[in-house]
Short mmCIF file of C-alpha atoms and ligand atoms in Angstrom, two decimals:
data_model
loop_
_atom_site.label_atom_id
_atom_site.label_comp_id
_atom_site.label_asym_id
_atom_site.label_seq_id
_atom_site.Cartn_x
_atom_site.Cartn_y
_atom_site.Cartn_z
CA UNK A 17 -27.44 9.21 -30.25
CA UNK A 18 -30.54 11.42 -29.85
CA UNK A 19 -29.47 15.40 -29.30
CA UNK A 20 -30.55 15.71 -25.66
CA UNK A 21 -29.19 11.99 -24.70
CA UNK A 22 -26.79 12.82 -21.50
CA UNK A 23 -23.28 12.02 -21.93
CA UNK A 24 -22.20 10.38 -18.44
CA UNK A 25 -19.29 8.74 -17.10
CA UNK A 26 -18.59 5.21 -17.93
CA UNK A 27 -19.88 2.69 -15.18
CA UNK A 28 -18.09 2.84 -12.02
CA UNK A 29 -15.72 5.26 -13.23
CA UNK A 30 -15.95 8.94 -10.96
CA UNK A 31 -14.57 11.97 -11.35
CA UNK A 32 -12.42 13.56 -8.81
CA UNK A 33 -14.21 17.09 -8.07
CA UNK A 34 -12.25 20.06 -7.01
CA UNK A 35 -14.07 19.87 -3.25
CA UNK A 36 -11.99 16.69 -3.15
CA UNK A 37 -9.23 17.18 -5.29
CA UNK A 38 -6.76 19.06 -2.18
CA UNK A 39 -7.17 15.59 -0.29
CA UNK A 40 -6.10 13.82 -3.33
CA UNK A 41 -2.91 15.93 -3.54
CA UNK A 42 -2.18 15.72 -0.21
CA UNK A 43 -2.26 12.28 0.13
CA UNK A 44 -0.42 11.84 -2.81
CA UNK A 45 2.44 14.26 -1.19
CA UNK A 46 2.92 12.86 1.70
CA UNK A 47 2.98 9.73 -0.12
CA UNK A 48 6.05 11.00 -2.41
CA UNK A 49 7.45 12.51 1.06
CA UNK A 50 7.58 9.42 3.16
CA UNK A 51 8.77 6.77 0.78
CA UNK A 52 11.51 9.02 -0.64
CA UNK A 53 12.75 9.95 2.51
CA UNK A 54 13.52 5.97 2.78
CA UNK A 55 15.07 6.12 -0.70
CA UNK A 56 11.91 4.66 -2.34
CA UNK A 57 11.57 6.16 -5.93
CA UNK A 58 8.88 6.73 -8.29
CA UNK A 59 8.37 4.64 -11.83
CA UNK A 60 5.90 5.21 -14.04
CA UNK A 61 4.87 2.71 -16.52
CA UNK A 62 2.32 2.87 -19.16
CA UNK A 63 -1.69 2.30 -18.46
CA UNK A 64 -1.89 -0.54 -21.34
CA UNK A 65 -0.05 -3.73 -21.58
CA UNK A 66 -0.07 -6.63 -23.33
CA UNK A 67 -2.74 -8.97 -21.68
CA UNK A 68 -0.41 -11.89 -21.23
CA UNK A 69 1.62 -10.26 -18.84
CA UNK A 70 -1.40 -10.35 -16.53
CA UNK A 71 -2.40 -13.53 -17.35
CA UNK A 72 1.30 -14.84 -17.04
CA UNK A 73 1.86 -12.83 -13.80
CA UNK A 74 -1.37 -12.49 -11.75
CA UNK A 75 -2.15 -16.01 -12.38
CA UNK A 76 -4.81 -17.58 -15.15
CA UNK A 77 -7.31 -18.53 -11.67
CA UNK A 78 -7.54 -15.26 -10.02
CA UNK A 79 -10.35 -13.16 -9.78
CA UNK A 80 -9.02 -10.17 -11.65
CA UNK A 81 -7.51 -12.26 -14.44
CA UNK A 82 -10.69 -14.61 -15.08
CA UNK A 83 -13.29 -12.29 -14.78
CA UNK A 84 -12.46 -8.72 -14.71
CA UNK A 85 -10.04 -7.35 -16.72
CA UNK A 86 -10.86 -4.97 -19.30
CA UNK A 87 -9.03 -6.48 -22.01
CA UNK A 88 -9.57 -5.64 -26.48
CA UNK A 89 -7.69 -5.56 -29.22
CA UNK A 90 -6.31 -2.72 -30.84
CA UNK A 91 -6.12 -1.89 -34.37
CA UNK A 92 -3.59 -4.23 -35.32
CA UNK A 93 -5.22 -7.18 -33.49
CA UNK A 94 -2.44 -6.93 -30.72
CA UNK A 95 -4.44 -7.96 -27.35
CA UNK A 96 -4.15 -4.96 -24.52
CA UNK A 97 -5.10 -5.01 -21.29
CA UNK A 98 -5.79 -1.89 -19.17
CA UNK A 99 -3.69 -2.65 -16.52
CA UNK A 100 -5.91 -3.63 -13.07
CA UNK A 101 -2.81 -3.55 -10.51
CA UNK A 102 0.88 -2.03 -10.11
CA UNK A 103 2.75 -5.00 -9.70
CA UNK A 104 3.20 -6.86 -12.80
CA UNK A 105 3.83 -3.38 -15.06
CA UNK A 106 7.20 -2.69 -12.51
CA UNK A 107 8.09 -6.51 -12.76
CA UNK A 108 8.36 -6.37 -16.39
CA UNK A 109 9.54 -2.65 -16.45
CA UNK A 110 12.36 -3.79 -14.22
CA UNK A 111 13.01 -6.97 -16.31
CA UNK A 112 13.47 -4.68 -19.19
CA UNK A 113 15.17 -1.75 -18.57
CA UNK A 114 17.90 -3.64 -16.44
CA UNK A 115 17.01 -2.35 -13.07
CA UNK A 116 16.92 -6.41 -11.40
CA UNK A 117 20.41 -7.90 -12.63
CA UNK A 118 23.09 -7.52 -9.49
CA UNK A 119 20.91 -4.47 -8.10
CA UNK A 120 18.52 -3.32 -5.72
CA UNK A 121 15.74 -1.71 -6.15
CA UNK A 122 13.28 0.78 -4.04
CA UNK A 123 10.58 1.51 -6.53
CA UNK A 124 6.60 3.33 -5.43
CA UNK A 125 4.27 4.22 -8.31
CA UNK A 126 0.78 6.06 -8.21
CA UNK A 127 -1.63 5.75 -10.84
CA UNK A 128 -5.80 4.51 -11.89
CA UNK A 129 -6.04 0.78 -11.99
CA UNK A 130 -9.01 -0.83 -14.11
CA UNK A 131 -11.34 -3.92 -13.30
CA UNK A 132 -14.82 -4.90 -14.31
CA UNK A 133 -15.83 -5.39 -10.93
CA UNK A 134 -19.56 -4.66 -9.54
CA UNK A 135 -19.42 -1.01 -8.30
CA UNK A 136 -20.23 -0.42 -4.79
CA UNK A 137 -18.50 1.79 -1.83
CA UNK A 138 -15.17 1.33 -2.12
CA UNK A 139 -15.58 -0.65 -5.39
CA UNK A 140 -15.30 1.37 -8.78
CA UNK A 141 -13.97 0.15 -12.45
CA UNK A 142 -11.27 2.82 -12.72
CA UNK A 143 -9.59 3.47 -9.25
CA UNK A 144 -6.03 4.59 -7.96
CA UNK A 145 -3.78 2.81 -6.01
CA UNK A 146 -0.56 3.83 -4.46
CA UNK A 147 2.11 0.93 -4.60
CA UNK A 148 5.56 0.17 -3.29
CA UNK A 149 7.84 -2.74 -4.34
CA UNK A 150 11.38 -3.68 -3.39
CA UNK A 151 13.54 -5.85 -5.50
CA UNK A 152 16.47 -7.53 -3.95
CA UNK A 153 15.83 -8.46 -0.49
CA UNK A 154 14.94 -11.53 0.90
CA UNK A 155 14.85 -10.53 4.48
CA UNK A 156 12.40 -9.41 6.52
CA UNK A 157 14.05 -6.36 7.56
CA UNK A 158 12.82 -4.93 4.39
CA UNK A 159 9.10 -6.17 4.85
CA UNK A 160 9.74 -3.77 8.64
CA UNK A 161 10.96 -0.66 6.60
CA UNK A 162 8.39 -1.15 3.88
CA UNK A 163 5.14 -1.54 6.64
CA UNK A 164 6.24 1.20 8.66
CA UNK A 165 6.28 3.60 6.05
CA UNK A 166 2.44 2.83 5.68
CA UNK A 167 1.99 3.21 9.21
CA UNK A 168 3.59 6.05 8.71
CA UNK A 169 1.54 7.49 6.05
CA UNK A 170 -1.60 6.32 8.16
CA UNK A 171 -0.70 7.94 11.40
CA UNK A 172 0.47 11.64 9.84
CA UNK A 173 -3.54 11.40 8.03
CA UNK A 174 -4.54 10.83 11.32
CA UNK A 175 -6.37 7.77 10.10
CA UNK A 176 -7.56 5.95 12.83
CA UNK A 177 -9.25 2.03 13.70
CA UNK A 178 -6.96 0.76 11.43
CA UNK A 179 -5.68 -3.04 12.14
CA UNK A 180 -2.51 -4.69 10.27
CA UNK A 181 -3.13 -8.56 9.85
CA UNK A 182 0.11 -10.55 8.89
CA UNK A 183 0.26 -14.25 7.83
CA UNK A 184 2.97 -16.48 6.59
CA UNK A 185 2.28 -18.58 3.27
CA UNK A 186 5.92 -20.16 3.77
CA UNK A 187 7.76 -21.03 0.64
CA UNK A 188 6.71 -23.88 -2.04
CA UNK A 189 7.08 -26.78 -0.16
CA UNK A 190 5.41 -25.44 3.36
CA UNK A 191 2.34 -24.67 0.86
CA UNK A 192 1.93 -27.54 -1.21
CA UNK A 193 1.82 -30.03 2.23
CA UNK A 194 -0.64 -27.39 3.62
CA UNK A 195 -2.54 -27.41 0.72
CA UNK A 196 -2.94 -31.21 1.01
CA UNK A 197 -4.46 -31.06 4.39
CA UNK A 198 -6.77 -28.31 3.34
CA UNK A 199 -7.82 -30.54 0.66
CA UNK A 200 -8.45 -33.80 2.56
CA UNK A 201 -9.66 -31.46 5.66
CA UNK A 202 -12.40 -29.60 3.34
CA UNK A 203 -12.97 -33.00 1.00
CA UNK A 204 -15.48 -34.23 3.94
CA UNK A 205 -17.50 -30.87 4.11
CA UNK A 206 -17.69 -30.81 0.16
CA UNK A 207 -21.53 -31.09 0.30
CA UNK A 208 -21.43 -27.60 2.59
CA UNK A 209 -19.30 -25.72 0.25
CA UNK A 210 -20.33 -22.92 -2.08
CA UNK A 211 -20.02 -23.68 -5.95
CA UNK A 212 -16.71 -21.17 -6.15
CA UNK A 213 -15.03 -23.19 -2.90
CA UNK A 214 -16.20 -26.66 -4.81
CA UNK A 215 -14.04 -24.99 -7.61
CA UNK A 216 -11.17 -24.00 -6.05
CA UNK A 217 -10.70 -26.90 -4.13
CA UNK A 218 -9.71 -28.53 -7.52
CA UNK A 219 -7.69 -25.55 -8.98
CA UNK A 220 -6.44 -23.41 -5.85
CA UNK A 221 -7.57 -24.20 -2.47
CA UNK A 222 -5.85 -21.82 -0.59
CA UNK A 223 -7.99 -18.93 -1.98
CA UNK A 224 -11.26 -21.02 0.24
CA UNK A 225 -9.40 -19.23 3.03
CA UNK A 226 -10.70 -15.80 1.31
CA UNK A 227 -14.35 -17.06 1.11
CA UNK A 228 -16.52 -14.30 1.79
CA UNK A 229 -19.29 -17.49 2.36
CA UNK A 230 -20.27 -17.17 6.29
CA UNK A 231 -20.86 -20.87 6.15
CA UNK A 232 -17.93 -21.68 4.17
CA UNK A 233 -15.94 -19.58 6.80
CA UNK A 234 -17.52 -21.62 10.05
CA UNK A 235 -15.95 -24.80 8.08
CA UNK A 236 -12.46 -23.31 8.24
CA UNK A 237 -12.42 -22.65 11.72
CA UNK A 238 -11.31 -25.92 12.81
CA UNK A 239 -9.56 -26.65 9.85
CA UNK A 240 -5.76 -27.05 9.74
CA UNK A 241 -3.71 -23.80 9.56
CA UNK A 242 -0.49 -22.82 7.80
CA UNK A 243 1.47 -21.44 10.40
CA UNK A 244 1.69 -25.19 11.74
CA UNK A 245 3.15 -26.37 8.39
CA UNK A 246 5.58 -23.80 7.43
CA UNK A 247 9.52 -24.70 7.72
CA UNK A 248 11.47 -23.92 10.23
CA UNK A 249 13.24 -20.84 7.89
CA UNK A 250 9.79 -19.67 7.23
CA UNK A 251 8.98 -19.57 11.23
CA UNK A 252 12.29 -17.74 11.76
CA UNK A 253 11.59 -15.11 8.71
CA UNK A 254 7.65 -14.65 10.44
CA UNK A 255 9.26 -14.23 13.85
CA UNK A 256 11.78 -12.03 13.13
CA UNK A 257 9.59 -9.93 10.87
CA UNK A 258 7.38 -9.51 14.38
CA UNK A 259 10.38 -8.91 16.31
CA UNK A 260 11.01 -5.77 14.04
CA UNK A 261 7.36 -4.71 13.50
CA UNK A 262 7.47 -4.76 17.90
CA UNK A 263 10.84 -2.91 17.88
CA UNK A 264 9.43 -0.26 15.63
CA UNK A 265 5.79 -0.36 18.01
CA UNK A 266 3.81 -1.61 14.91
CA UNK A 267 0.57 -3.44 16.16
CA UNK A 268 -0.61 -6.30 14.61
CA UNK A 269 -2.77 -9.26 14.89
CA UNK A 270 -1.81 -12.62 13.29
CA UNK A 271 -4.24 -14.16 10.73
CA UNK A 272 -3.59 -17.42 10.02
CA UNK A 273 -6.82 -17.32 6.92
CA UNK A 274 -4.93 -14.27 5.38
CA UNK A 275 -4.40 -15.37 1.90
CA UNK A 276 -4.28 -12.39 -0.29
CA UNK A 277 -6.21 -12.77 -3.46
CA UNK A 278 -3.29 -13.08 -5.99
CA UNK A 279 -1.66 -16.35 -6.25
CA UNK A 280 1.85 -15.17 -6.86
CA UNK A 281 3.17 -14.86 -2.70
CA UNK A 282 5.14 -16.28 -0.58
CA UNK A 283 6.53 -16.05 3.18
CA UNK A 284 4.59 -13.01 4.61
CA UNK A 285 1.51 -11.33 3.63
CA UNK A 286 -0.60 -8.53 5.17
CA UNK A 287 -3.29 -6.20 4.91
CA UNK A 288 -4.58 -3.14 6.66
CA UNK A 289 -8.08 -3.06 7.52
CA UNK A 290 -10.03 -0.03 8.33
CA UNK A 291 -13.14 -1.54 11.02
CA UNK A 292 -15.28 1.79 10.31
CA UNK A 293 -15.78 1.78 6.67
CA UNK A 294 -18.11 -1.23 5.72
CA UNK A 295 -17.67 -4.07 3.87
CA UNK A 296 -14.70 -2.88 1.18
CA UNK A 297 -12.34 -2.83 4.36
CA UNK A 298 -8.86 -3.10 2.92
CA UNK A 299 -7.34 -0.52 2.40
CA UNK A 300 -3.68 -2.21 1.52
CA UNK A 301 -2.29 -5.22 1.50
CA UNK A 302 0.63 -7.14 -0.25
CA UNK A 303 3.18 -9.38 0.46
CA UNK A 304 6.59 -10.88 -0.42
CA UNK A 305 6.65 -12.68 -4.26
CA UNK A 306 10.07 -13.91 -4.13
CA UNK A 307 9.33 -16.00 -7.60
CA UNK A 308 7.78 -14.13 -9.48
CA UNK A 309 10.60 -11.80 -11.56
CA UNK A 310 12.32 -15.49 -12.72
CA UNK A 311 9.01 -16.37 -13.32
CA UNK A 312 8.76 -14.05 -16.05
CA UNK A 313 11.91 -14.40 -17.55
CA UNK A 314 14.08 -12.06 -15.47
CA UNK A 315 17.57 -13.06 -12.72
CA UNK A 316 15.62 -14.43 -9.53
CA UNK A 317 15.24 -11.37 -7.62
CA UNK A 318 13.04 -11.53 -4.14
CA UNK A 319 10.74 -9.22 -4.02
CA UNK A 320 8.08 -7.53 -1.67
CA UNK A 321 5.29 -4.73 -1.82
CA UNK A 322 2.35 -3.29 -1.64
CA UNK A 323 -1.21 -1.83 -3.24
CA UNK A 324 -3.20 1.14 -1.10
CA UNK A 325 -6.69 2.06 -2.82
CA UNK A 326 -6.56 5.86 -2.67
CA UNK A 327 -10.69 6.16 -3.00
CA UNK A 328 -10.59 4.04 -0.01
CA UNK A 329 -8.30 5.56 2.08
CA UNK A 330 -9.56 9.18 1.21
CA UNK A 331 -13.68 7.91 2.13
CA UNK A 332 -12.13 6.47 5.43
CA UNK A 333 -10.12 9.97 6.64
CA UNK A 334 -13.64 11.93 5.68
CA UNK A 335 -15.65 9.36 7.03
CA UNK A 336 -13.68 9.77 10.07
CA UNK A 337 -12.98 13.80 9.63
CA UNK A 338 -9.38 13.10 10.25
CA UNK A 339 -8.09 16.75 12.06
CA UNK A 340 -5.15 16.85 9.76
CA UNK A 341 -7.83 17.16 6.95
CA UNK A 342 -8.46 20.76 8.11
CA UNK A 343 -5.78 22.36 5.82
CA UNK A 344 -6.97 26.07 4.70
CA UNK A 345 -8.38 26.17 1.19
CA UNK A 346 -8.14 29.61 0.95
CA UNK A 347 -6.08 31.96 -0.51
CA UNK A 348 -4.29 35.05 1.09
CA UNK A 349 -5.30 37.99 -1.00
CA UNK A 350 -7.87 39.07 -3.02
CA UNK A 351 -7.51 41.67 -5.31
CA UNK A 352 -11.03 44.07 -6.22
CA UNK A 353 -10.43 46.58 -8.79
CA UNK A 354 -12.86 49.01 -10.83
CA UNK A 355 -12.42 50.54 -13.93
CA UNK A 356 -10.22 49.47 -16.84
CA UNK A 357 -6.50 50.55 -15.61
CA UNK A 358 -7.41 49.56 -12.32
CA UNK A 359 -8.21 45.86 -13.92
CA UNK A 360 -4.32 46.66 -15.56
CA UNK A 361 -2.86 46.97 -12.09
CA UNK A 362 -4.85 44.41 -10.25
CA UNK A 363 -3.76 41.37 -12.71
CA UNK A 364 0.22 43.38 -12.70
CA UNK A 365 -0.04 43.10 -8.36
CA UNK A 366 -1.47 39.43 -8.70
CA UNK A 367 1.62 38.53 -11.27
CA UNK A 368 3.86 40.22 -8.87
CA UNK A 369 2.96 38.44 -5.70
CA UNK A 370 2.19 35.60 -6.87
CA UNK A 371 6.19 35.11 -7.63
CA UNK A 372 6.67 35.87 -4.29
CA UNK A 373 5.14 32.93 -3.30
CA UNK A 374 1.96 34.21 -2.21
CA UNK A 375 -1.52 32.98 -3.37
CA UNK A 376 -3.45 35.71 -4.91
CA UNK A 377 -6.66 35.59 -6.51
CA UNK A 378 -7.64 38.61 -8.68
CA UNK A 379 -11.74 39.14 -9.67
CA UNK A 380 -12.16 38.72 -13.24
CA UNK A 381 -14.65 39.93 -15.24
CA UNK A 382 -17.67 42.75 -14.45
CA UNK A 383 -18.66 43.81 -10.89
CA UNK A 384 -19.09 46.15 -8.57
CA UNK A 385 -17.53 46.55 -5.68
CA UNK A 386 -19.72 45.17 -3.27
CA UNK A 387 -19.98 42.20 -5.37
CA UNK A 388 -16.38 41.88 -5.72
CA UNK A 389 -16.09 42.57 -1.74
CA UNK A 390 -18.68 39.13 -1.44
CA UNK A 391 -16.60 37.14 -3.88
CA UNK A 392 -13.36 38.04 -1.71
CA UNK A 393 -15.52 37.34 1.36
CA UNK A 394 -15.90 33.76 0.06
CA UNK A 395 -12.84 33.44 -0.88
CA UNK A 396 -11.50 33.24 2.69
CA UNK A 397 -8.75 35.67 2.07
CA UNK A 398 -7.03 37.35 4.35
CA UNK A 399 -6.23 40.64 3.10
CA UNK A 400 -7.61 42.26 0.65
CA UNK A 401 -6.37 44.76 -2.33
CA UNK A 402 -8.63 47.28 -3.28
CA UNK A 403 -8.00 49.63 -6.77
CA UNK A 404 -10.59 52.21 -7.83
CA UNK A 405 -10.02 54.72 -10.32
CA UNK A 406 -8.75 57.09 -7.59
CA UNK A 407 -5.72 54.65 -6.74
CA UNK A 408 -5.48 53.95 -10.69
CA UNK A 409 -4.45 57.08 -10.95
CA UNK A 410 -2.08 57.72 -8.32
CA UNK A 411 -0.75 53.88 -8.62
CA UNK A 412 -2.12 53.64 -5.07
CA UNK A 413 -3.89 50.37 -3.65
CA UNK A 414 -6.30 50.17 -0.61
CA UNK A 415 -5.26 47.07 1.66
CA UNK A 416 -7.64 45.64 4.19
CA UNK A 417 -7.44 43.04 6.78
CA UNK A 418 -10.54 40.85 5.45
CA UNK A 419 -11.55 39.13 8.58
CA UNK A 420 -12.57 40.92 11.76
CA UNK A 421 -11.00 39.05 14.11
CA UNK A 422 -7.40 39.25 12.67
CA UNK A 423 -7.97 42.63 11.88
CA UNK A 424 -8.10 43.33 15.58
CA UNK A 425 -4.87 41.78 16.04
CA UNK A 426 -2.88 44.05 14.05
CA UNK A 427 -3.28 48.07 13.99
CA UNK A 428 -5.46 47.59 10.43
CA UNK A 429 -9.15 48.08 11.46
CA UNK A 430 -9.63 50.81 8.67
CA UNK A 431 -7.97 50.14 5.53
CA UNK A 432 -5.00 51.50 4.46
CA UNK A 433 -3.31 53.38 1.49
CA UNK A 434 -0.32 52.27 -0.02
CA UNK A 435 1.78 53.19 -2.71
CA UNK A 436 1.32 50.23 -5.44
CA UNK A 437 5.45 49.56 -5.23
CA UNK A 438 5.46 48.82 -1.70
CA UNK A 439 2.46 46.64 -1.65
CA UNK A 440 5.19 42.99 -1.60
CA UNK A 441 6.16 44.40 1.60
CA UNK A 442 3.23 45.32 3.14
CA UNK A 443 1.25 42.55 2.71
CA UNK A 444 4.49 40.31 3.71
CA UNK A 445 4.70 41.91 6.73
CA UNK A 446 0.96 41.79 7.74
CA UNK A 447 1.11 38.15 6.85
CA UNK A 448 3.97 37.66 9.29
CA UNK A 449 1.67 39.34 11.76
CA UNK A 450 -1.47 37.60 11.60
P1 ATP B 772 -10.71 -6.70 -2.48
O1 ATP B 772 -10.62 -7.84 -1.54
O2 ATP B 772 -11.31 -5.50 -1.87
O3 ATP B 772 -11.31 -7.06 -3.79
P2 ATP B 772 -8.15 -7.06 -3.68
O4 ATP B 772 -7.57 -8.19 -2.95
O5 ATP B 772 -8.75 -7.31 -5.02
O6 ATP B 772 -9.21 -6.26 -2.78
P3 ATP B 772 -5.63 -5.84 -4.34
O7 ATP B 772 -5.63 -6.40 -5.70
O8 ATP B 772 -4.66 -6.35 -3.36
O9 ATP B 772 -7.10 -5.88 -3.74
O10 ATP B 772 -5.51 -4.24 -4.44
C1 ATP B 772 -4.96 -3.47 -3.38
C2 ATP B 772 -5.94 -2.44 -2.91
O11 ATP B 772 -6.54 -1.74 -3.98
C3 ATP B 772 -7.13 -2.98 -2.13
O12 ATP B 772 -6.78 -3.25 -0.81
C4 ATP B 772 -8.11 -1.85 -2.25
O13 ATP B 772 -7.81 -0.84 -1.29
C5 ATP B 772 -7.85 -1.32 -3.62
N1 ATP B 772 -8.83 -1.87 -4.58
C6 ATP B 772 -8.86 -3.09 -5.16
N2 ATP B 772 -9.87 -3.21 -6.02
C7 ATP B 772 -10.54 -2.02 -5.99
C8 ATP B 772 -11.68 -1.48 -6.66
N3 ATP B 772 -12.36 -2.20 -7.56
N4 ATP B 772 -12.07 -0.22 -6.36
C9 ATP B 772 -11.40 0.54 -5.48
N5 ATP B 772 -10.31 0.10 -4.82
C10 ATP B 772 -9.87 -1.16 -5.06
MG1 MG B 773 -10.70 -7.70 -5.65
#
């Protein structure tokens, strides 16, 4: 590598800057807030896995598994994959560490996801996804608590043109006669389809449904449609599901092509879509995958969840400048001092109140004070703490009302002296006021 060659960022990996960074934690808080309030709690399981629990789990024929995982091997010639989804890392985790066998389980996770995927908007290599699986339940009154908390989630970020899509995939049987009316139903267009439909229709024909082919997708609309082939436990599971989602004043539209692009569902799937954003729409989606945890070697345990992308959901609430985004950056004092033990006090005050619970930012370094004064300006402080030498030496401070406008609200248009002990609860109290 040549000296001035620029180090940059791997391919479709960003960073998260501080100008975006607040949103990030928000979300993520309110995330942590409204699943635990529901009893959902967090697991955290490692980044890299071994790569046939992806292959075993996700299924050999999806996308993710046959074409973009980011998979090596380490130094012992063990193959790892960095994981690119939530779901499979919990079901093993689970299968484990004993949390399946004659329990229930509420689990959410957070964390960056990897796959070698063309970036675009709303498309990157390394991205986050918040997730949320339950173990244990085969009823749909768990599918209700686990959608609403979304809508939840969507409607206190003020997130808006949002759609929920459900679809039923029924269980095993419902799908395998479907699938053999897809077949014969799409075997007489074969010469229309795309070379990836021509493919699937041999391995996993369901997935045509997903086609993002416009021609391939005029094809399907007359062709046959789950919902009319599902059993009648699988119509009672989808209806009652609906009845809950009404109860709880959910909307949602019914999608008979909604597939999901992992093979391993069952019974109901869904997926918000957000109609603003482009062509990366989804912004979560899941389903139940009732087979999955015997599957890989665990008790049969039902199961349902499922995967937000946070880069998504973030781009849609500034794309849309949801109003809950307008939280205050700023802190709510700033602290100028001049002259070595004025510097002393400045950085004691700032220790002091910040354990009070106040945010406090103290200038660092050189500068005068009108330079300081600009820096607290931009700051967007509220009050500010001024120590020269004079106040050094009489362990005095200065406190001003920053902005003009507040400052008219309380009696502090001029600044005021104060001995350096009492400064807690003067600035408490003109907090309180303004
Ligand atoms: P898509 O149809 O967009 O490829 P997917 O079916 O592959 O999505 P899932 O595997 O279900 O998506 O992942 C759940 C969510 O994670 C998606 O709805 C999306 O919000 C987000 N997501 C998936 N892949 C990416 C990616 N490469 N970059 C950013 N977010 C992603
Ligand atoms: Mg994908």
């Amino acid at each position: 590598m040549s000296k001035k060659s620029k180090i940059q960022a791997v391919k479709g990996m960003k960073d998260i800057l501080p100008s975006d960074s607040h949103l990030w934690l928000m979300v993520e808080s309110m995330c942590a807030d409204i699943f635990s309030r529901r009893g959902y709690r967090q697991i955290r399981t490692p980044m890299l896995e071994s790569t046939h629990l992806f292959a075993r789990s996700i299924g050999a024929e999806t996308d993710i598994v046959s074409k973009e995982m980011y998979t090596f091997e380490d130094r012992n010639g063990d193959s790892l994959t960095l994981r690119p989804e939530g779901t499979a890392s919990c079901v093993r985790a689970g299968i484990e560490n004993g949390l399946f066998y004659n329990q229930q389980q509420r689990l959410w996770y957070t964390g960056p996801m990897f796959r070698h995927e063309r970036p675009q908007k709303g498309r990157y290599r390394q991205f986050y996804q918040v997730g949320v699986e339950s173990y244990g339940w085969s009823t749909p009154d768990i599918e209700a608590e686990v959608l609403a908390m979304v809508e939840q989630l969507f409607s206190e970020l003020g997130l808006t043109n949002t759609t929920l899509y459900i679809n039923s995939l029924g269980d095993a049987a419902s799908r395998a006669s479907y699938r053999d009316a897809l077949v014969d139903y799409l075997n007489e267009y074969k010469d229309q389809l795309d070379e990836d439909s021509v493919r699937r229709l041999g391995s996993n024909p369901l997935r045509i449904l997903d086609s993002k082919n416009e021609k391939v997708q005029s094809l399907l609309d007359n062709a046959p449609v789950i919902l009319d082939y599902l059993s009648d436990e699988s119509k009672l599971h989808f209806a009652t599901l609906q009845d809950y989602l009404t109860t709880l004043g959910i909307e949602f539209e019914i999608n008979p092509k909604l597939v999901r692009g992992l093979d391993y569902y069952n019974d109901t799937v869904f997926e918000w879509i957000n109609h603003d954003y482009g062509a990366q729409s989804t912004v979560c989606g899941g389903g139940r995958y009732d087979s999955m945890v015997e599957q890989m070697g665990g008790q049969d345990t039902p199961a349902f969840g499922f995967g937000m992308g946070l880069e998504r959901l973030i781009e849609m609430l500034q794309e849309q400048n949801a109003s809950s985004l307008e939280i205050s950056q700023s802190c709510e004092v700033f602290i100028v001092s001049v002259g070595d033990k004025a510097r002393l006090q400045a950085i004691k005050l700032q220790d002091v109140l910040t354990k009070q619970g106040l945010s406090v930012q103290c200038h660092m370094g050189a500068g005068s004070m009108k330079n300081q004064f600009k820096k607290a300006d931009k700051s967007l402080a509220l009050i500010g703490l001024v120590i020269g030498d004079a106040e050094a030496q009489s362990n005095q401070v200065n406190v001003k009302v920053l902005r003009k406008e507040l400052a008219q609200k309380t009696d502090m248009e001029q600044q005021r002296s104060v001995s350096q002990d009492d400064v807690v609860n003067v600035v408490t109290n003109l907090l309180d006021s303004l």
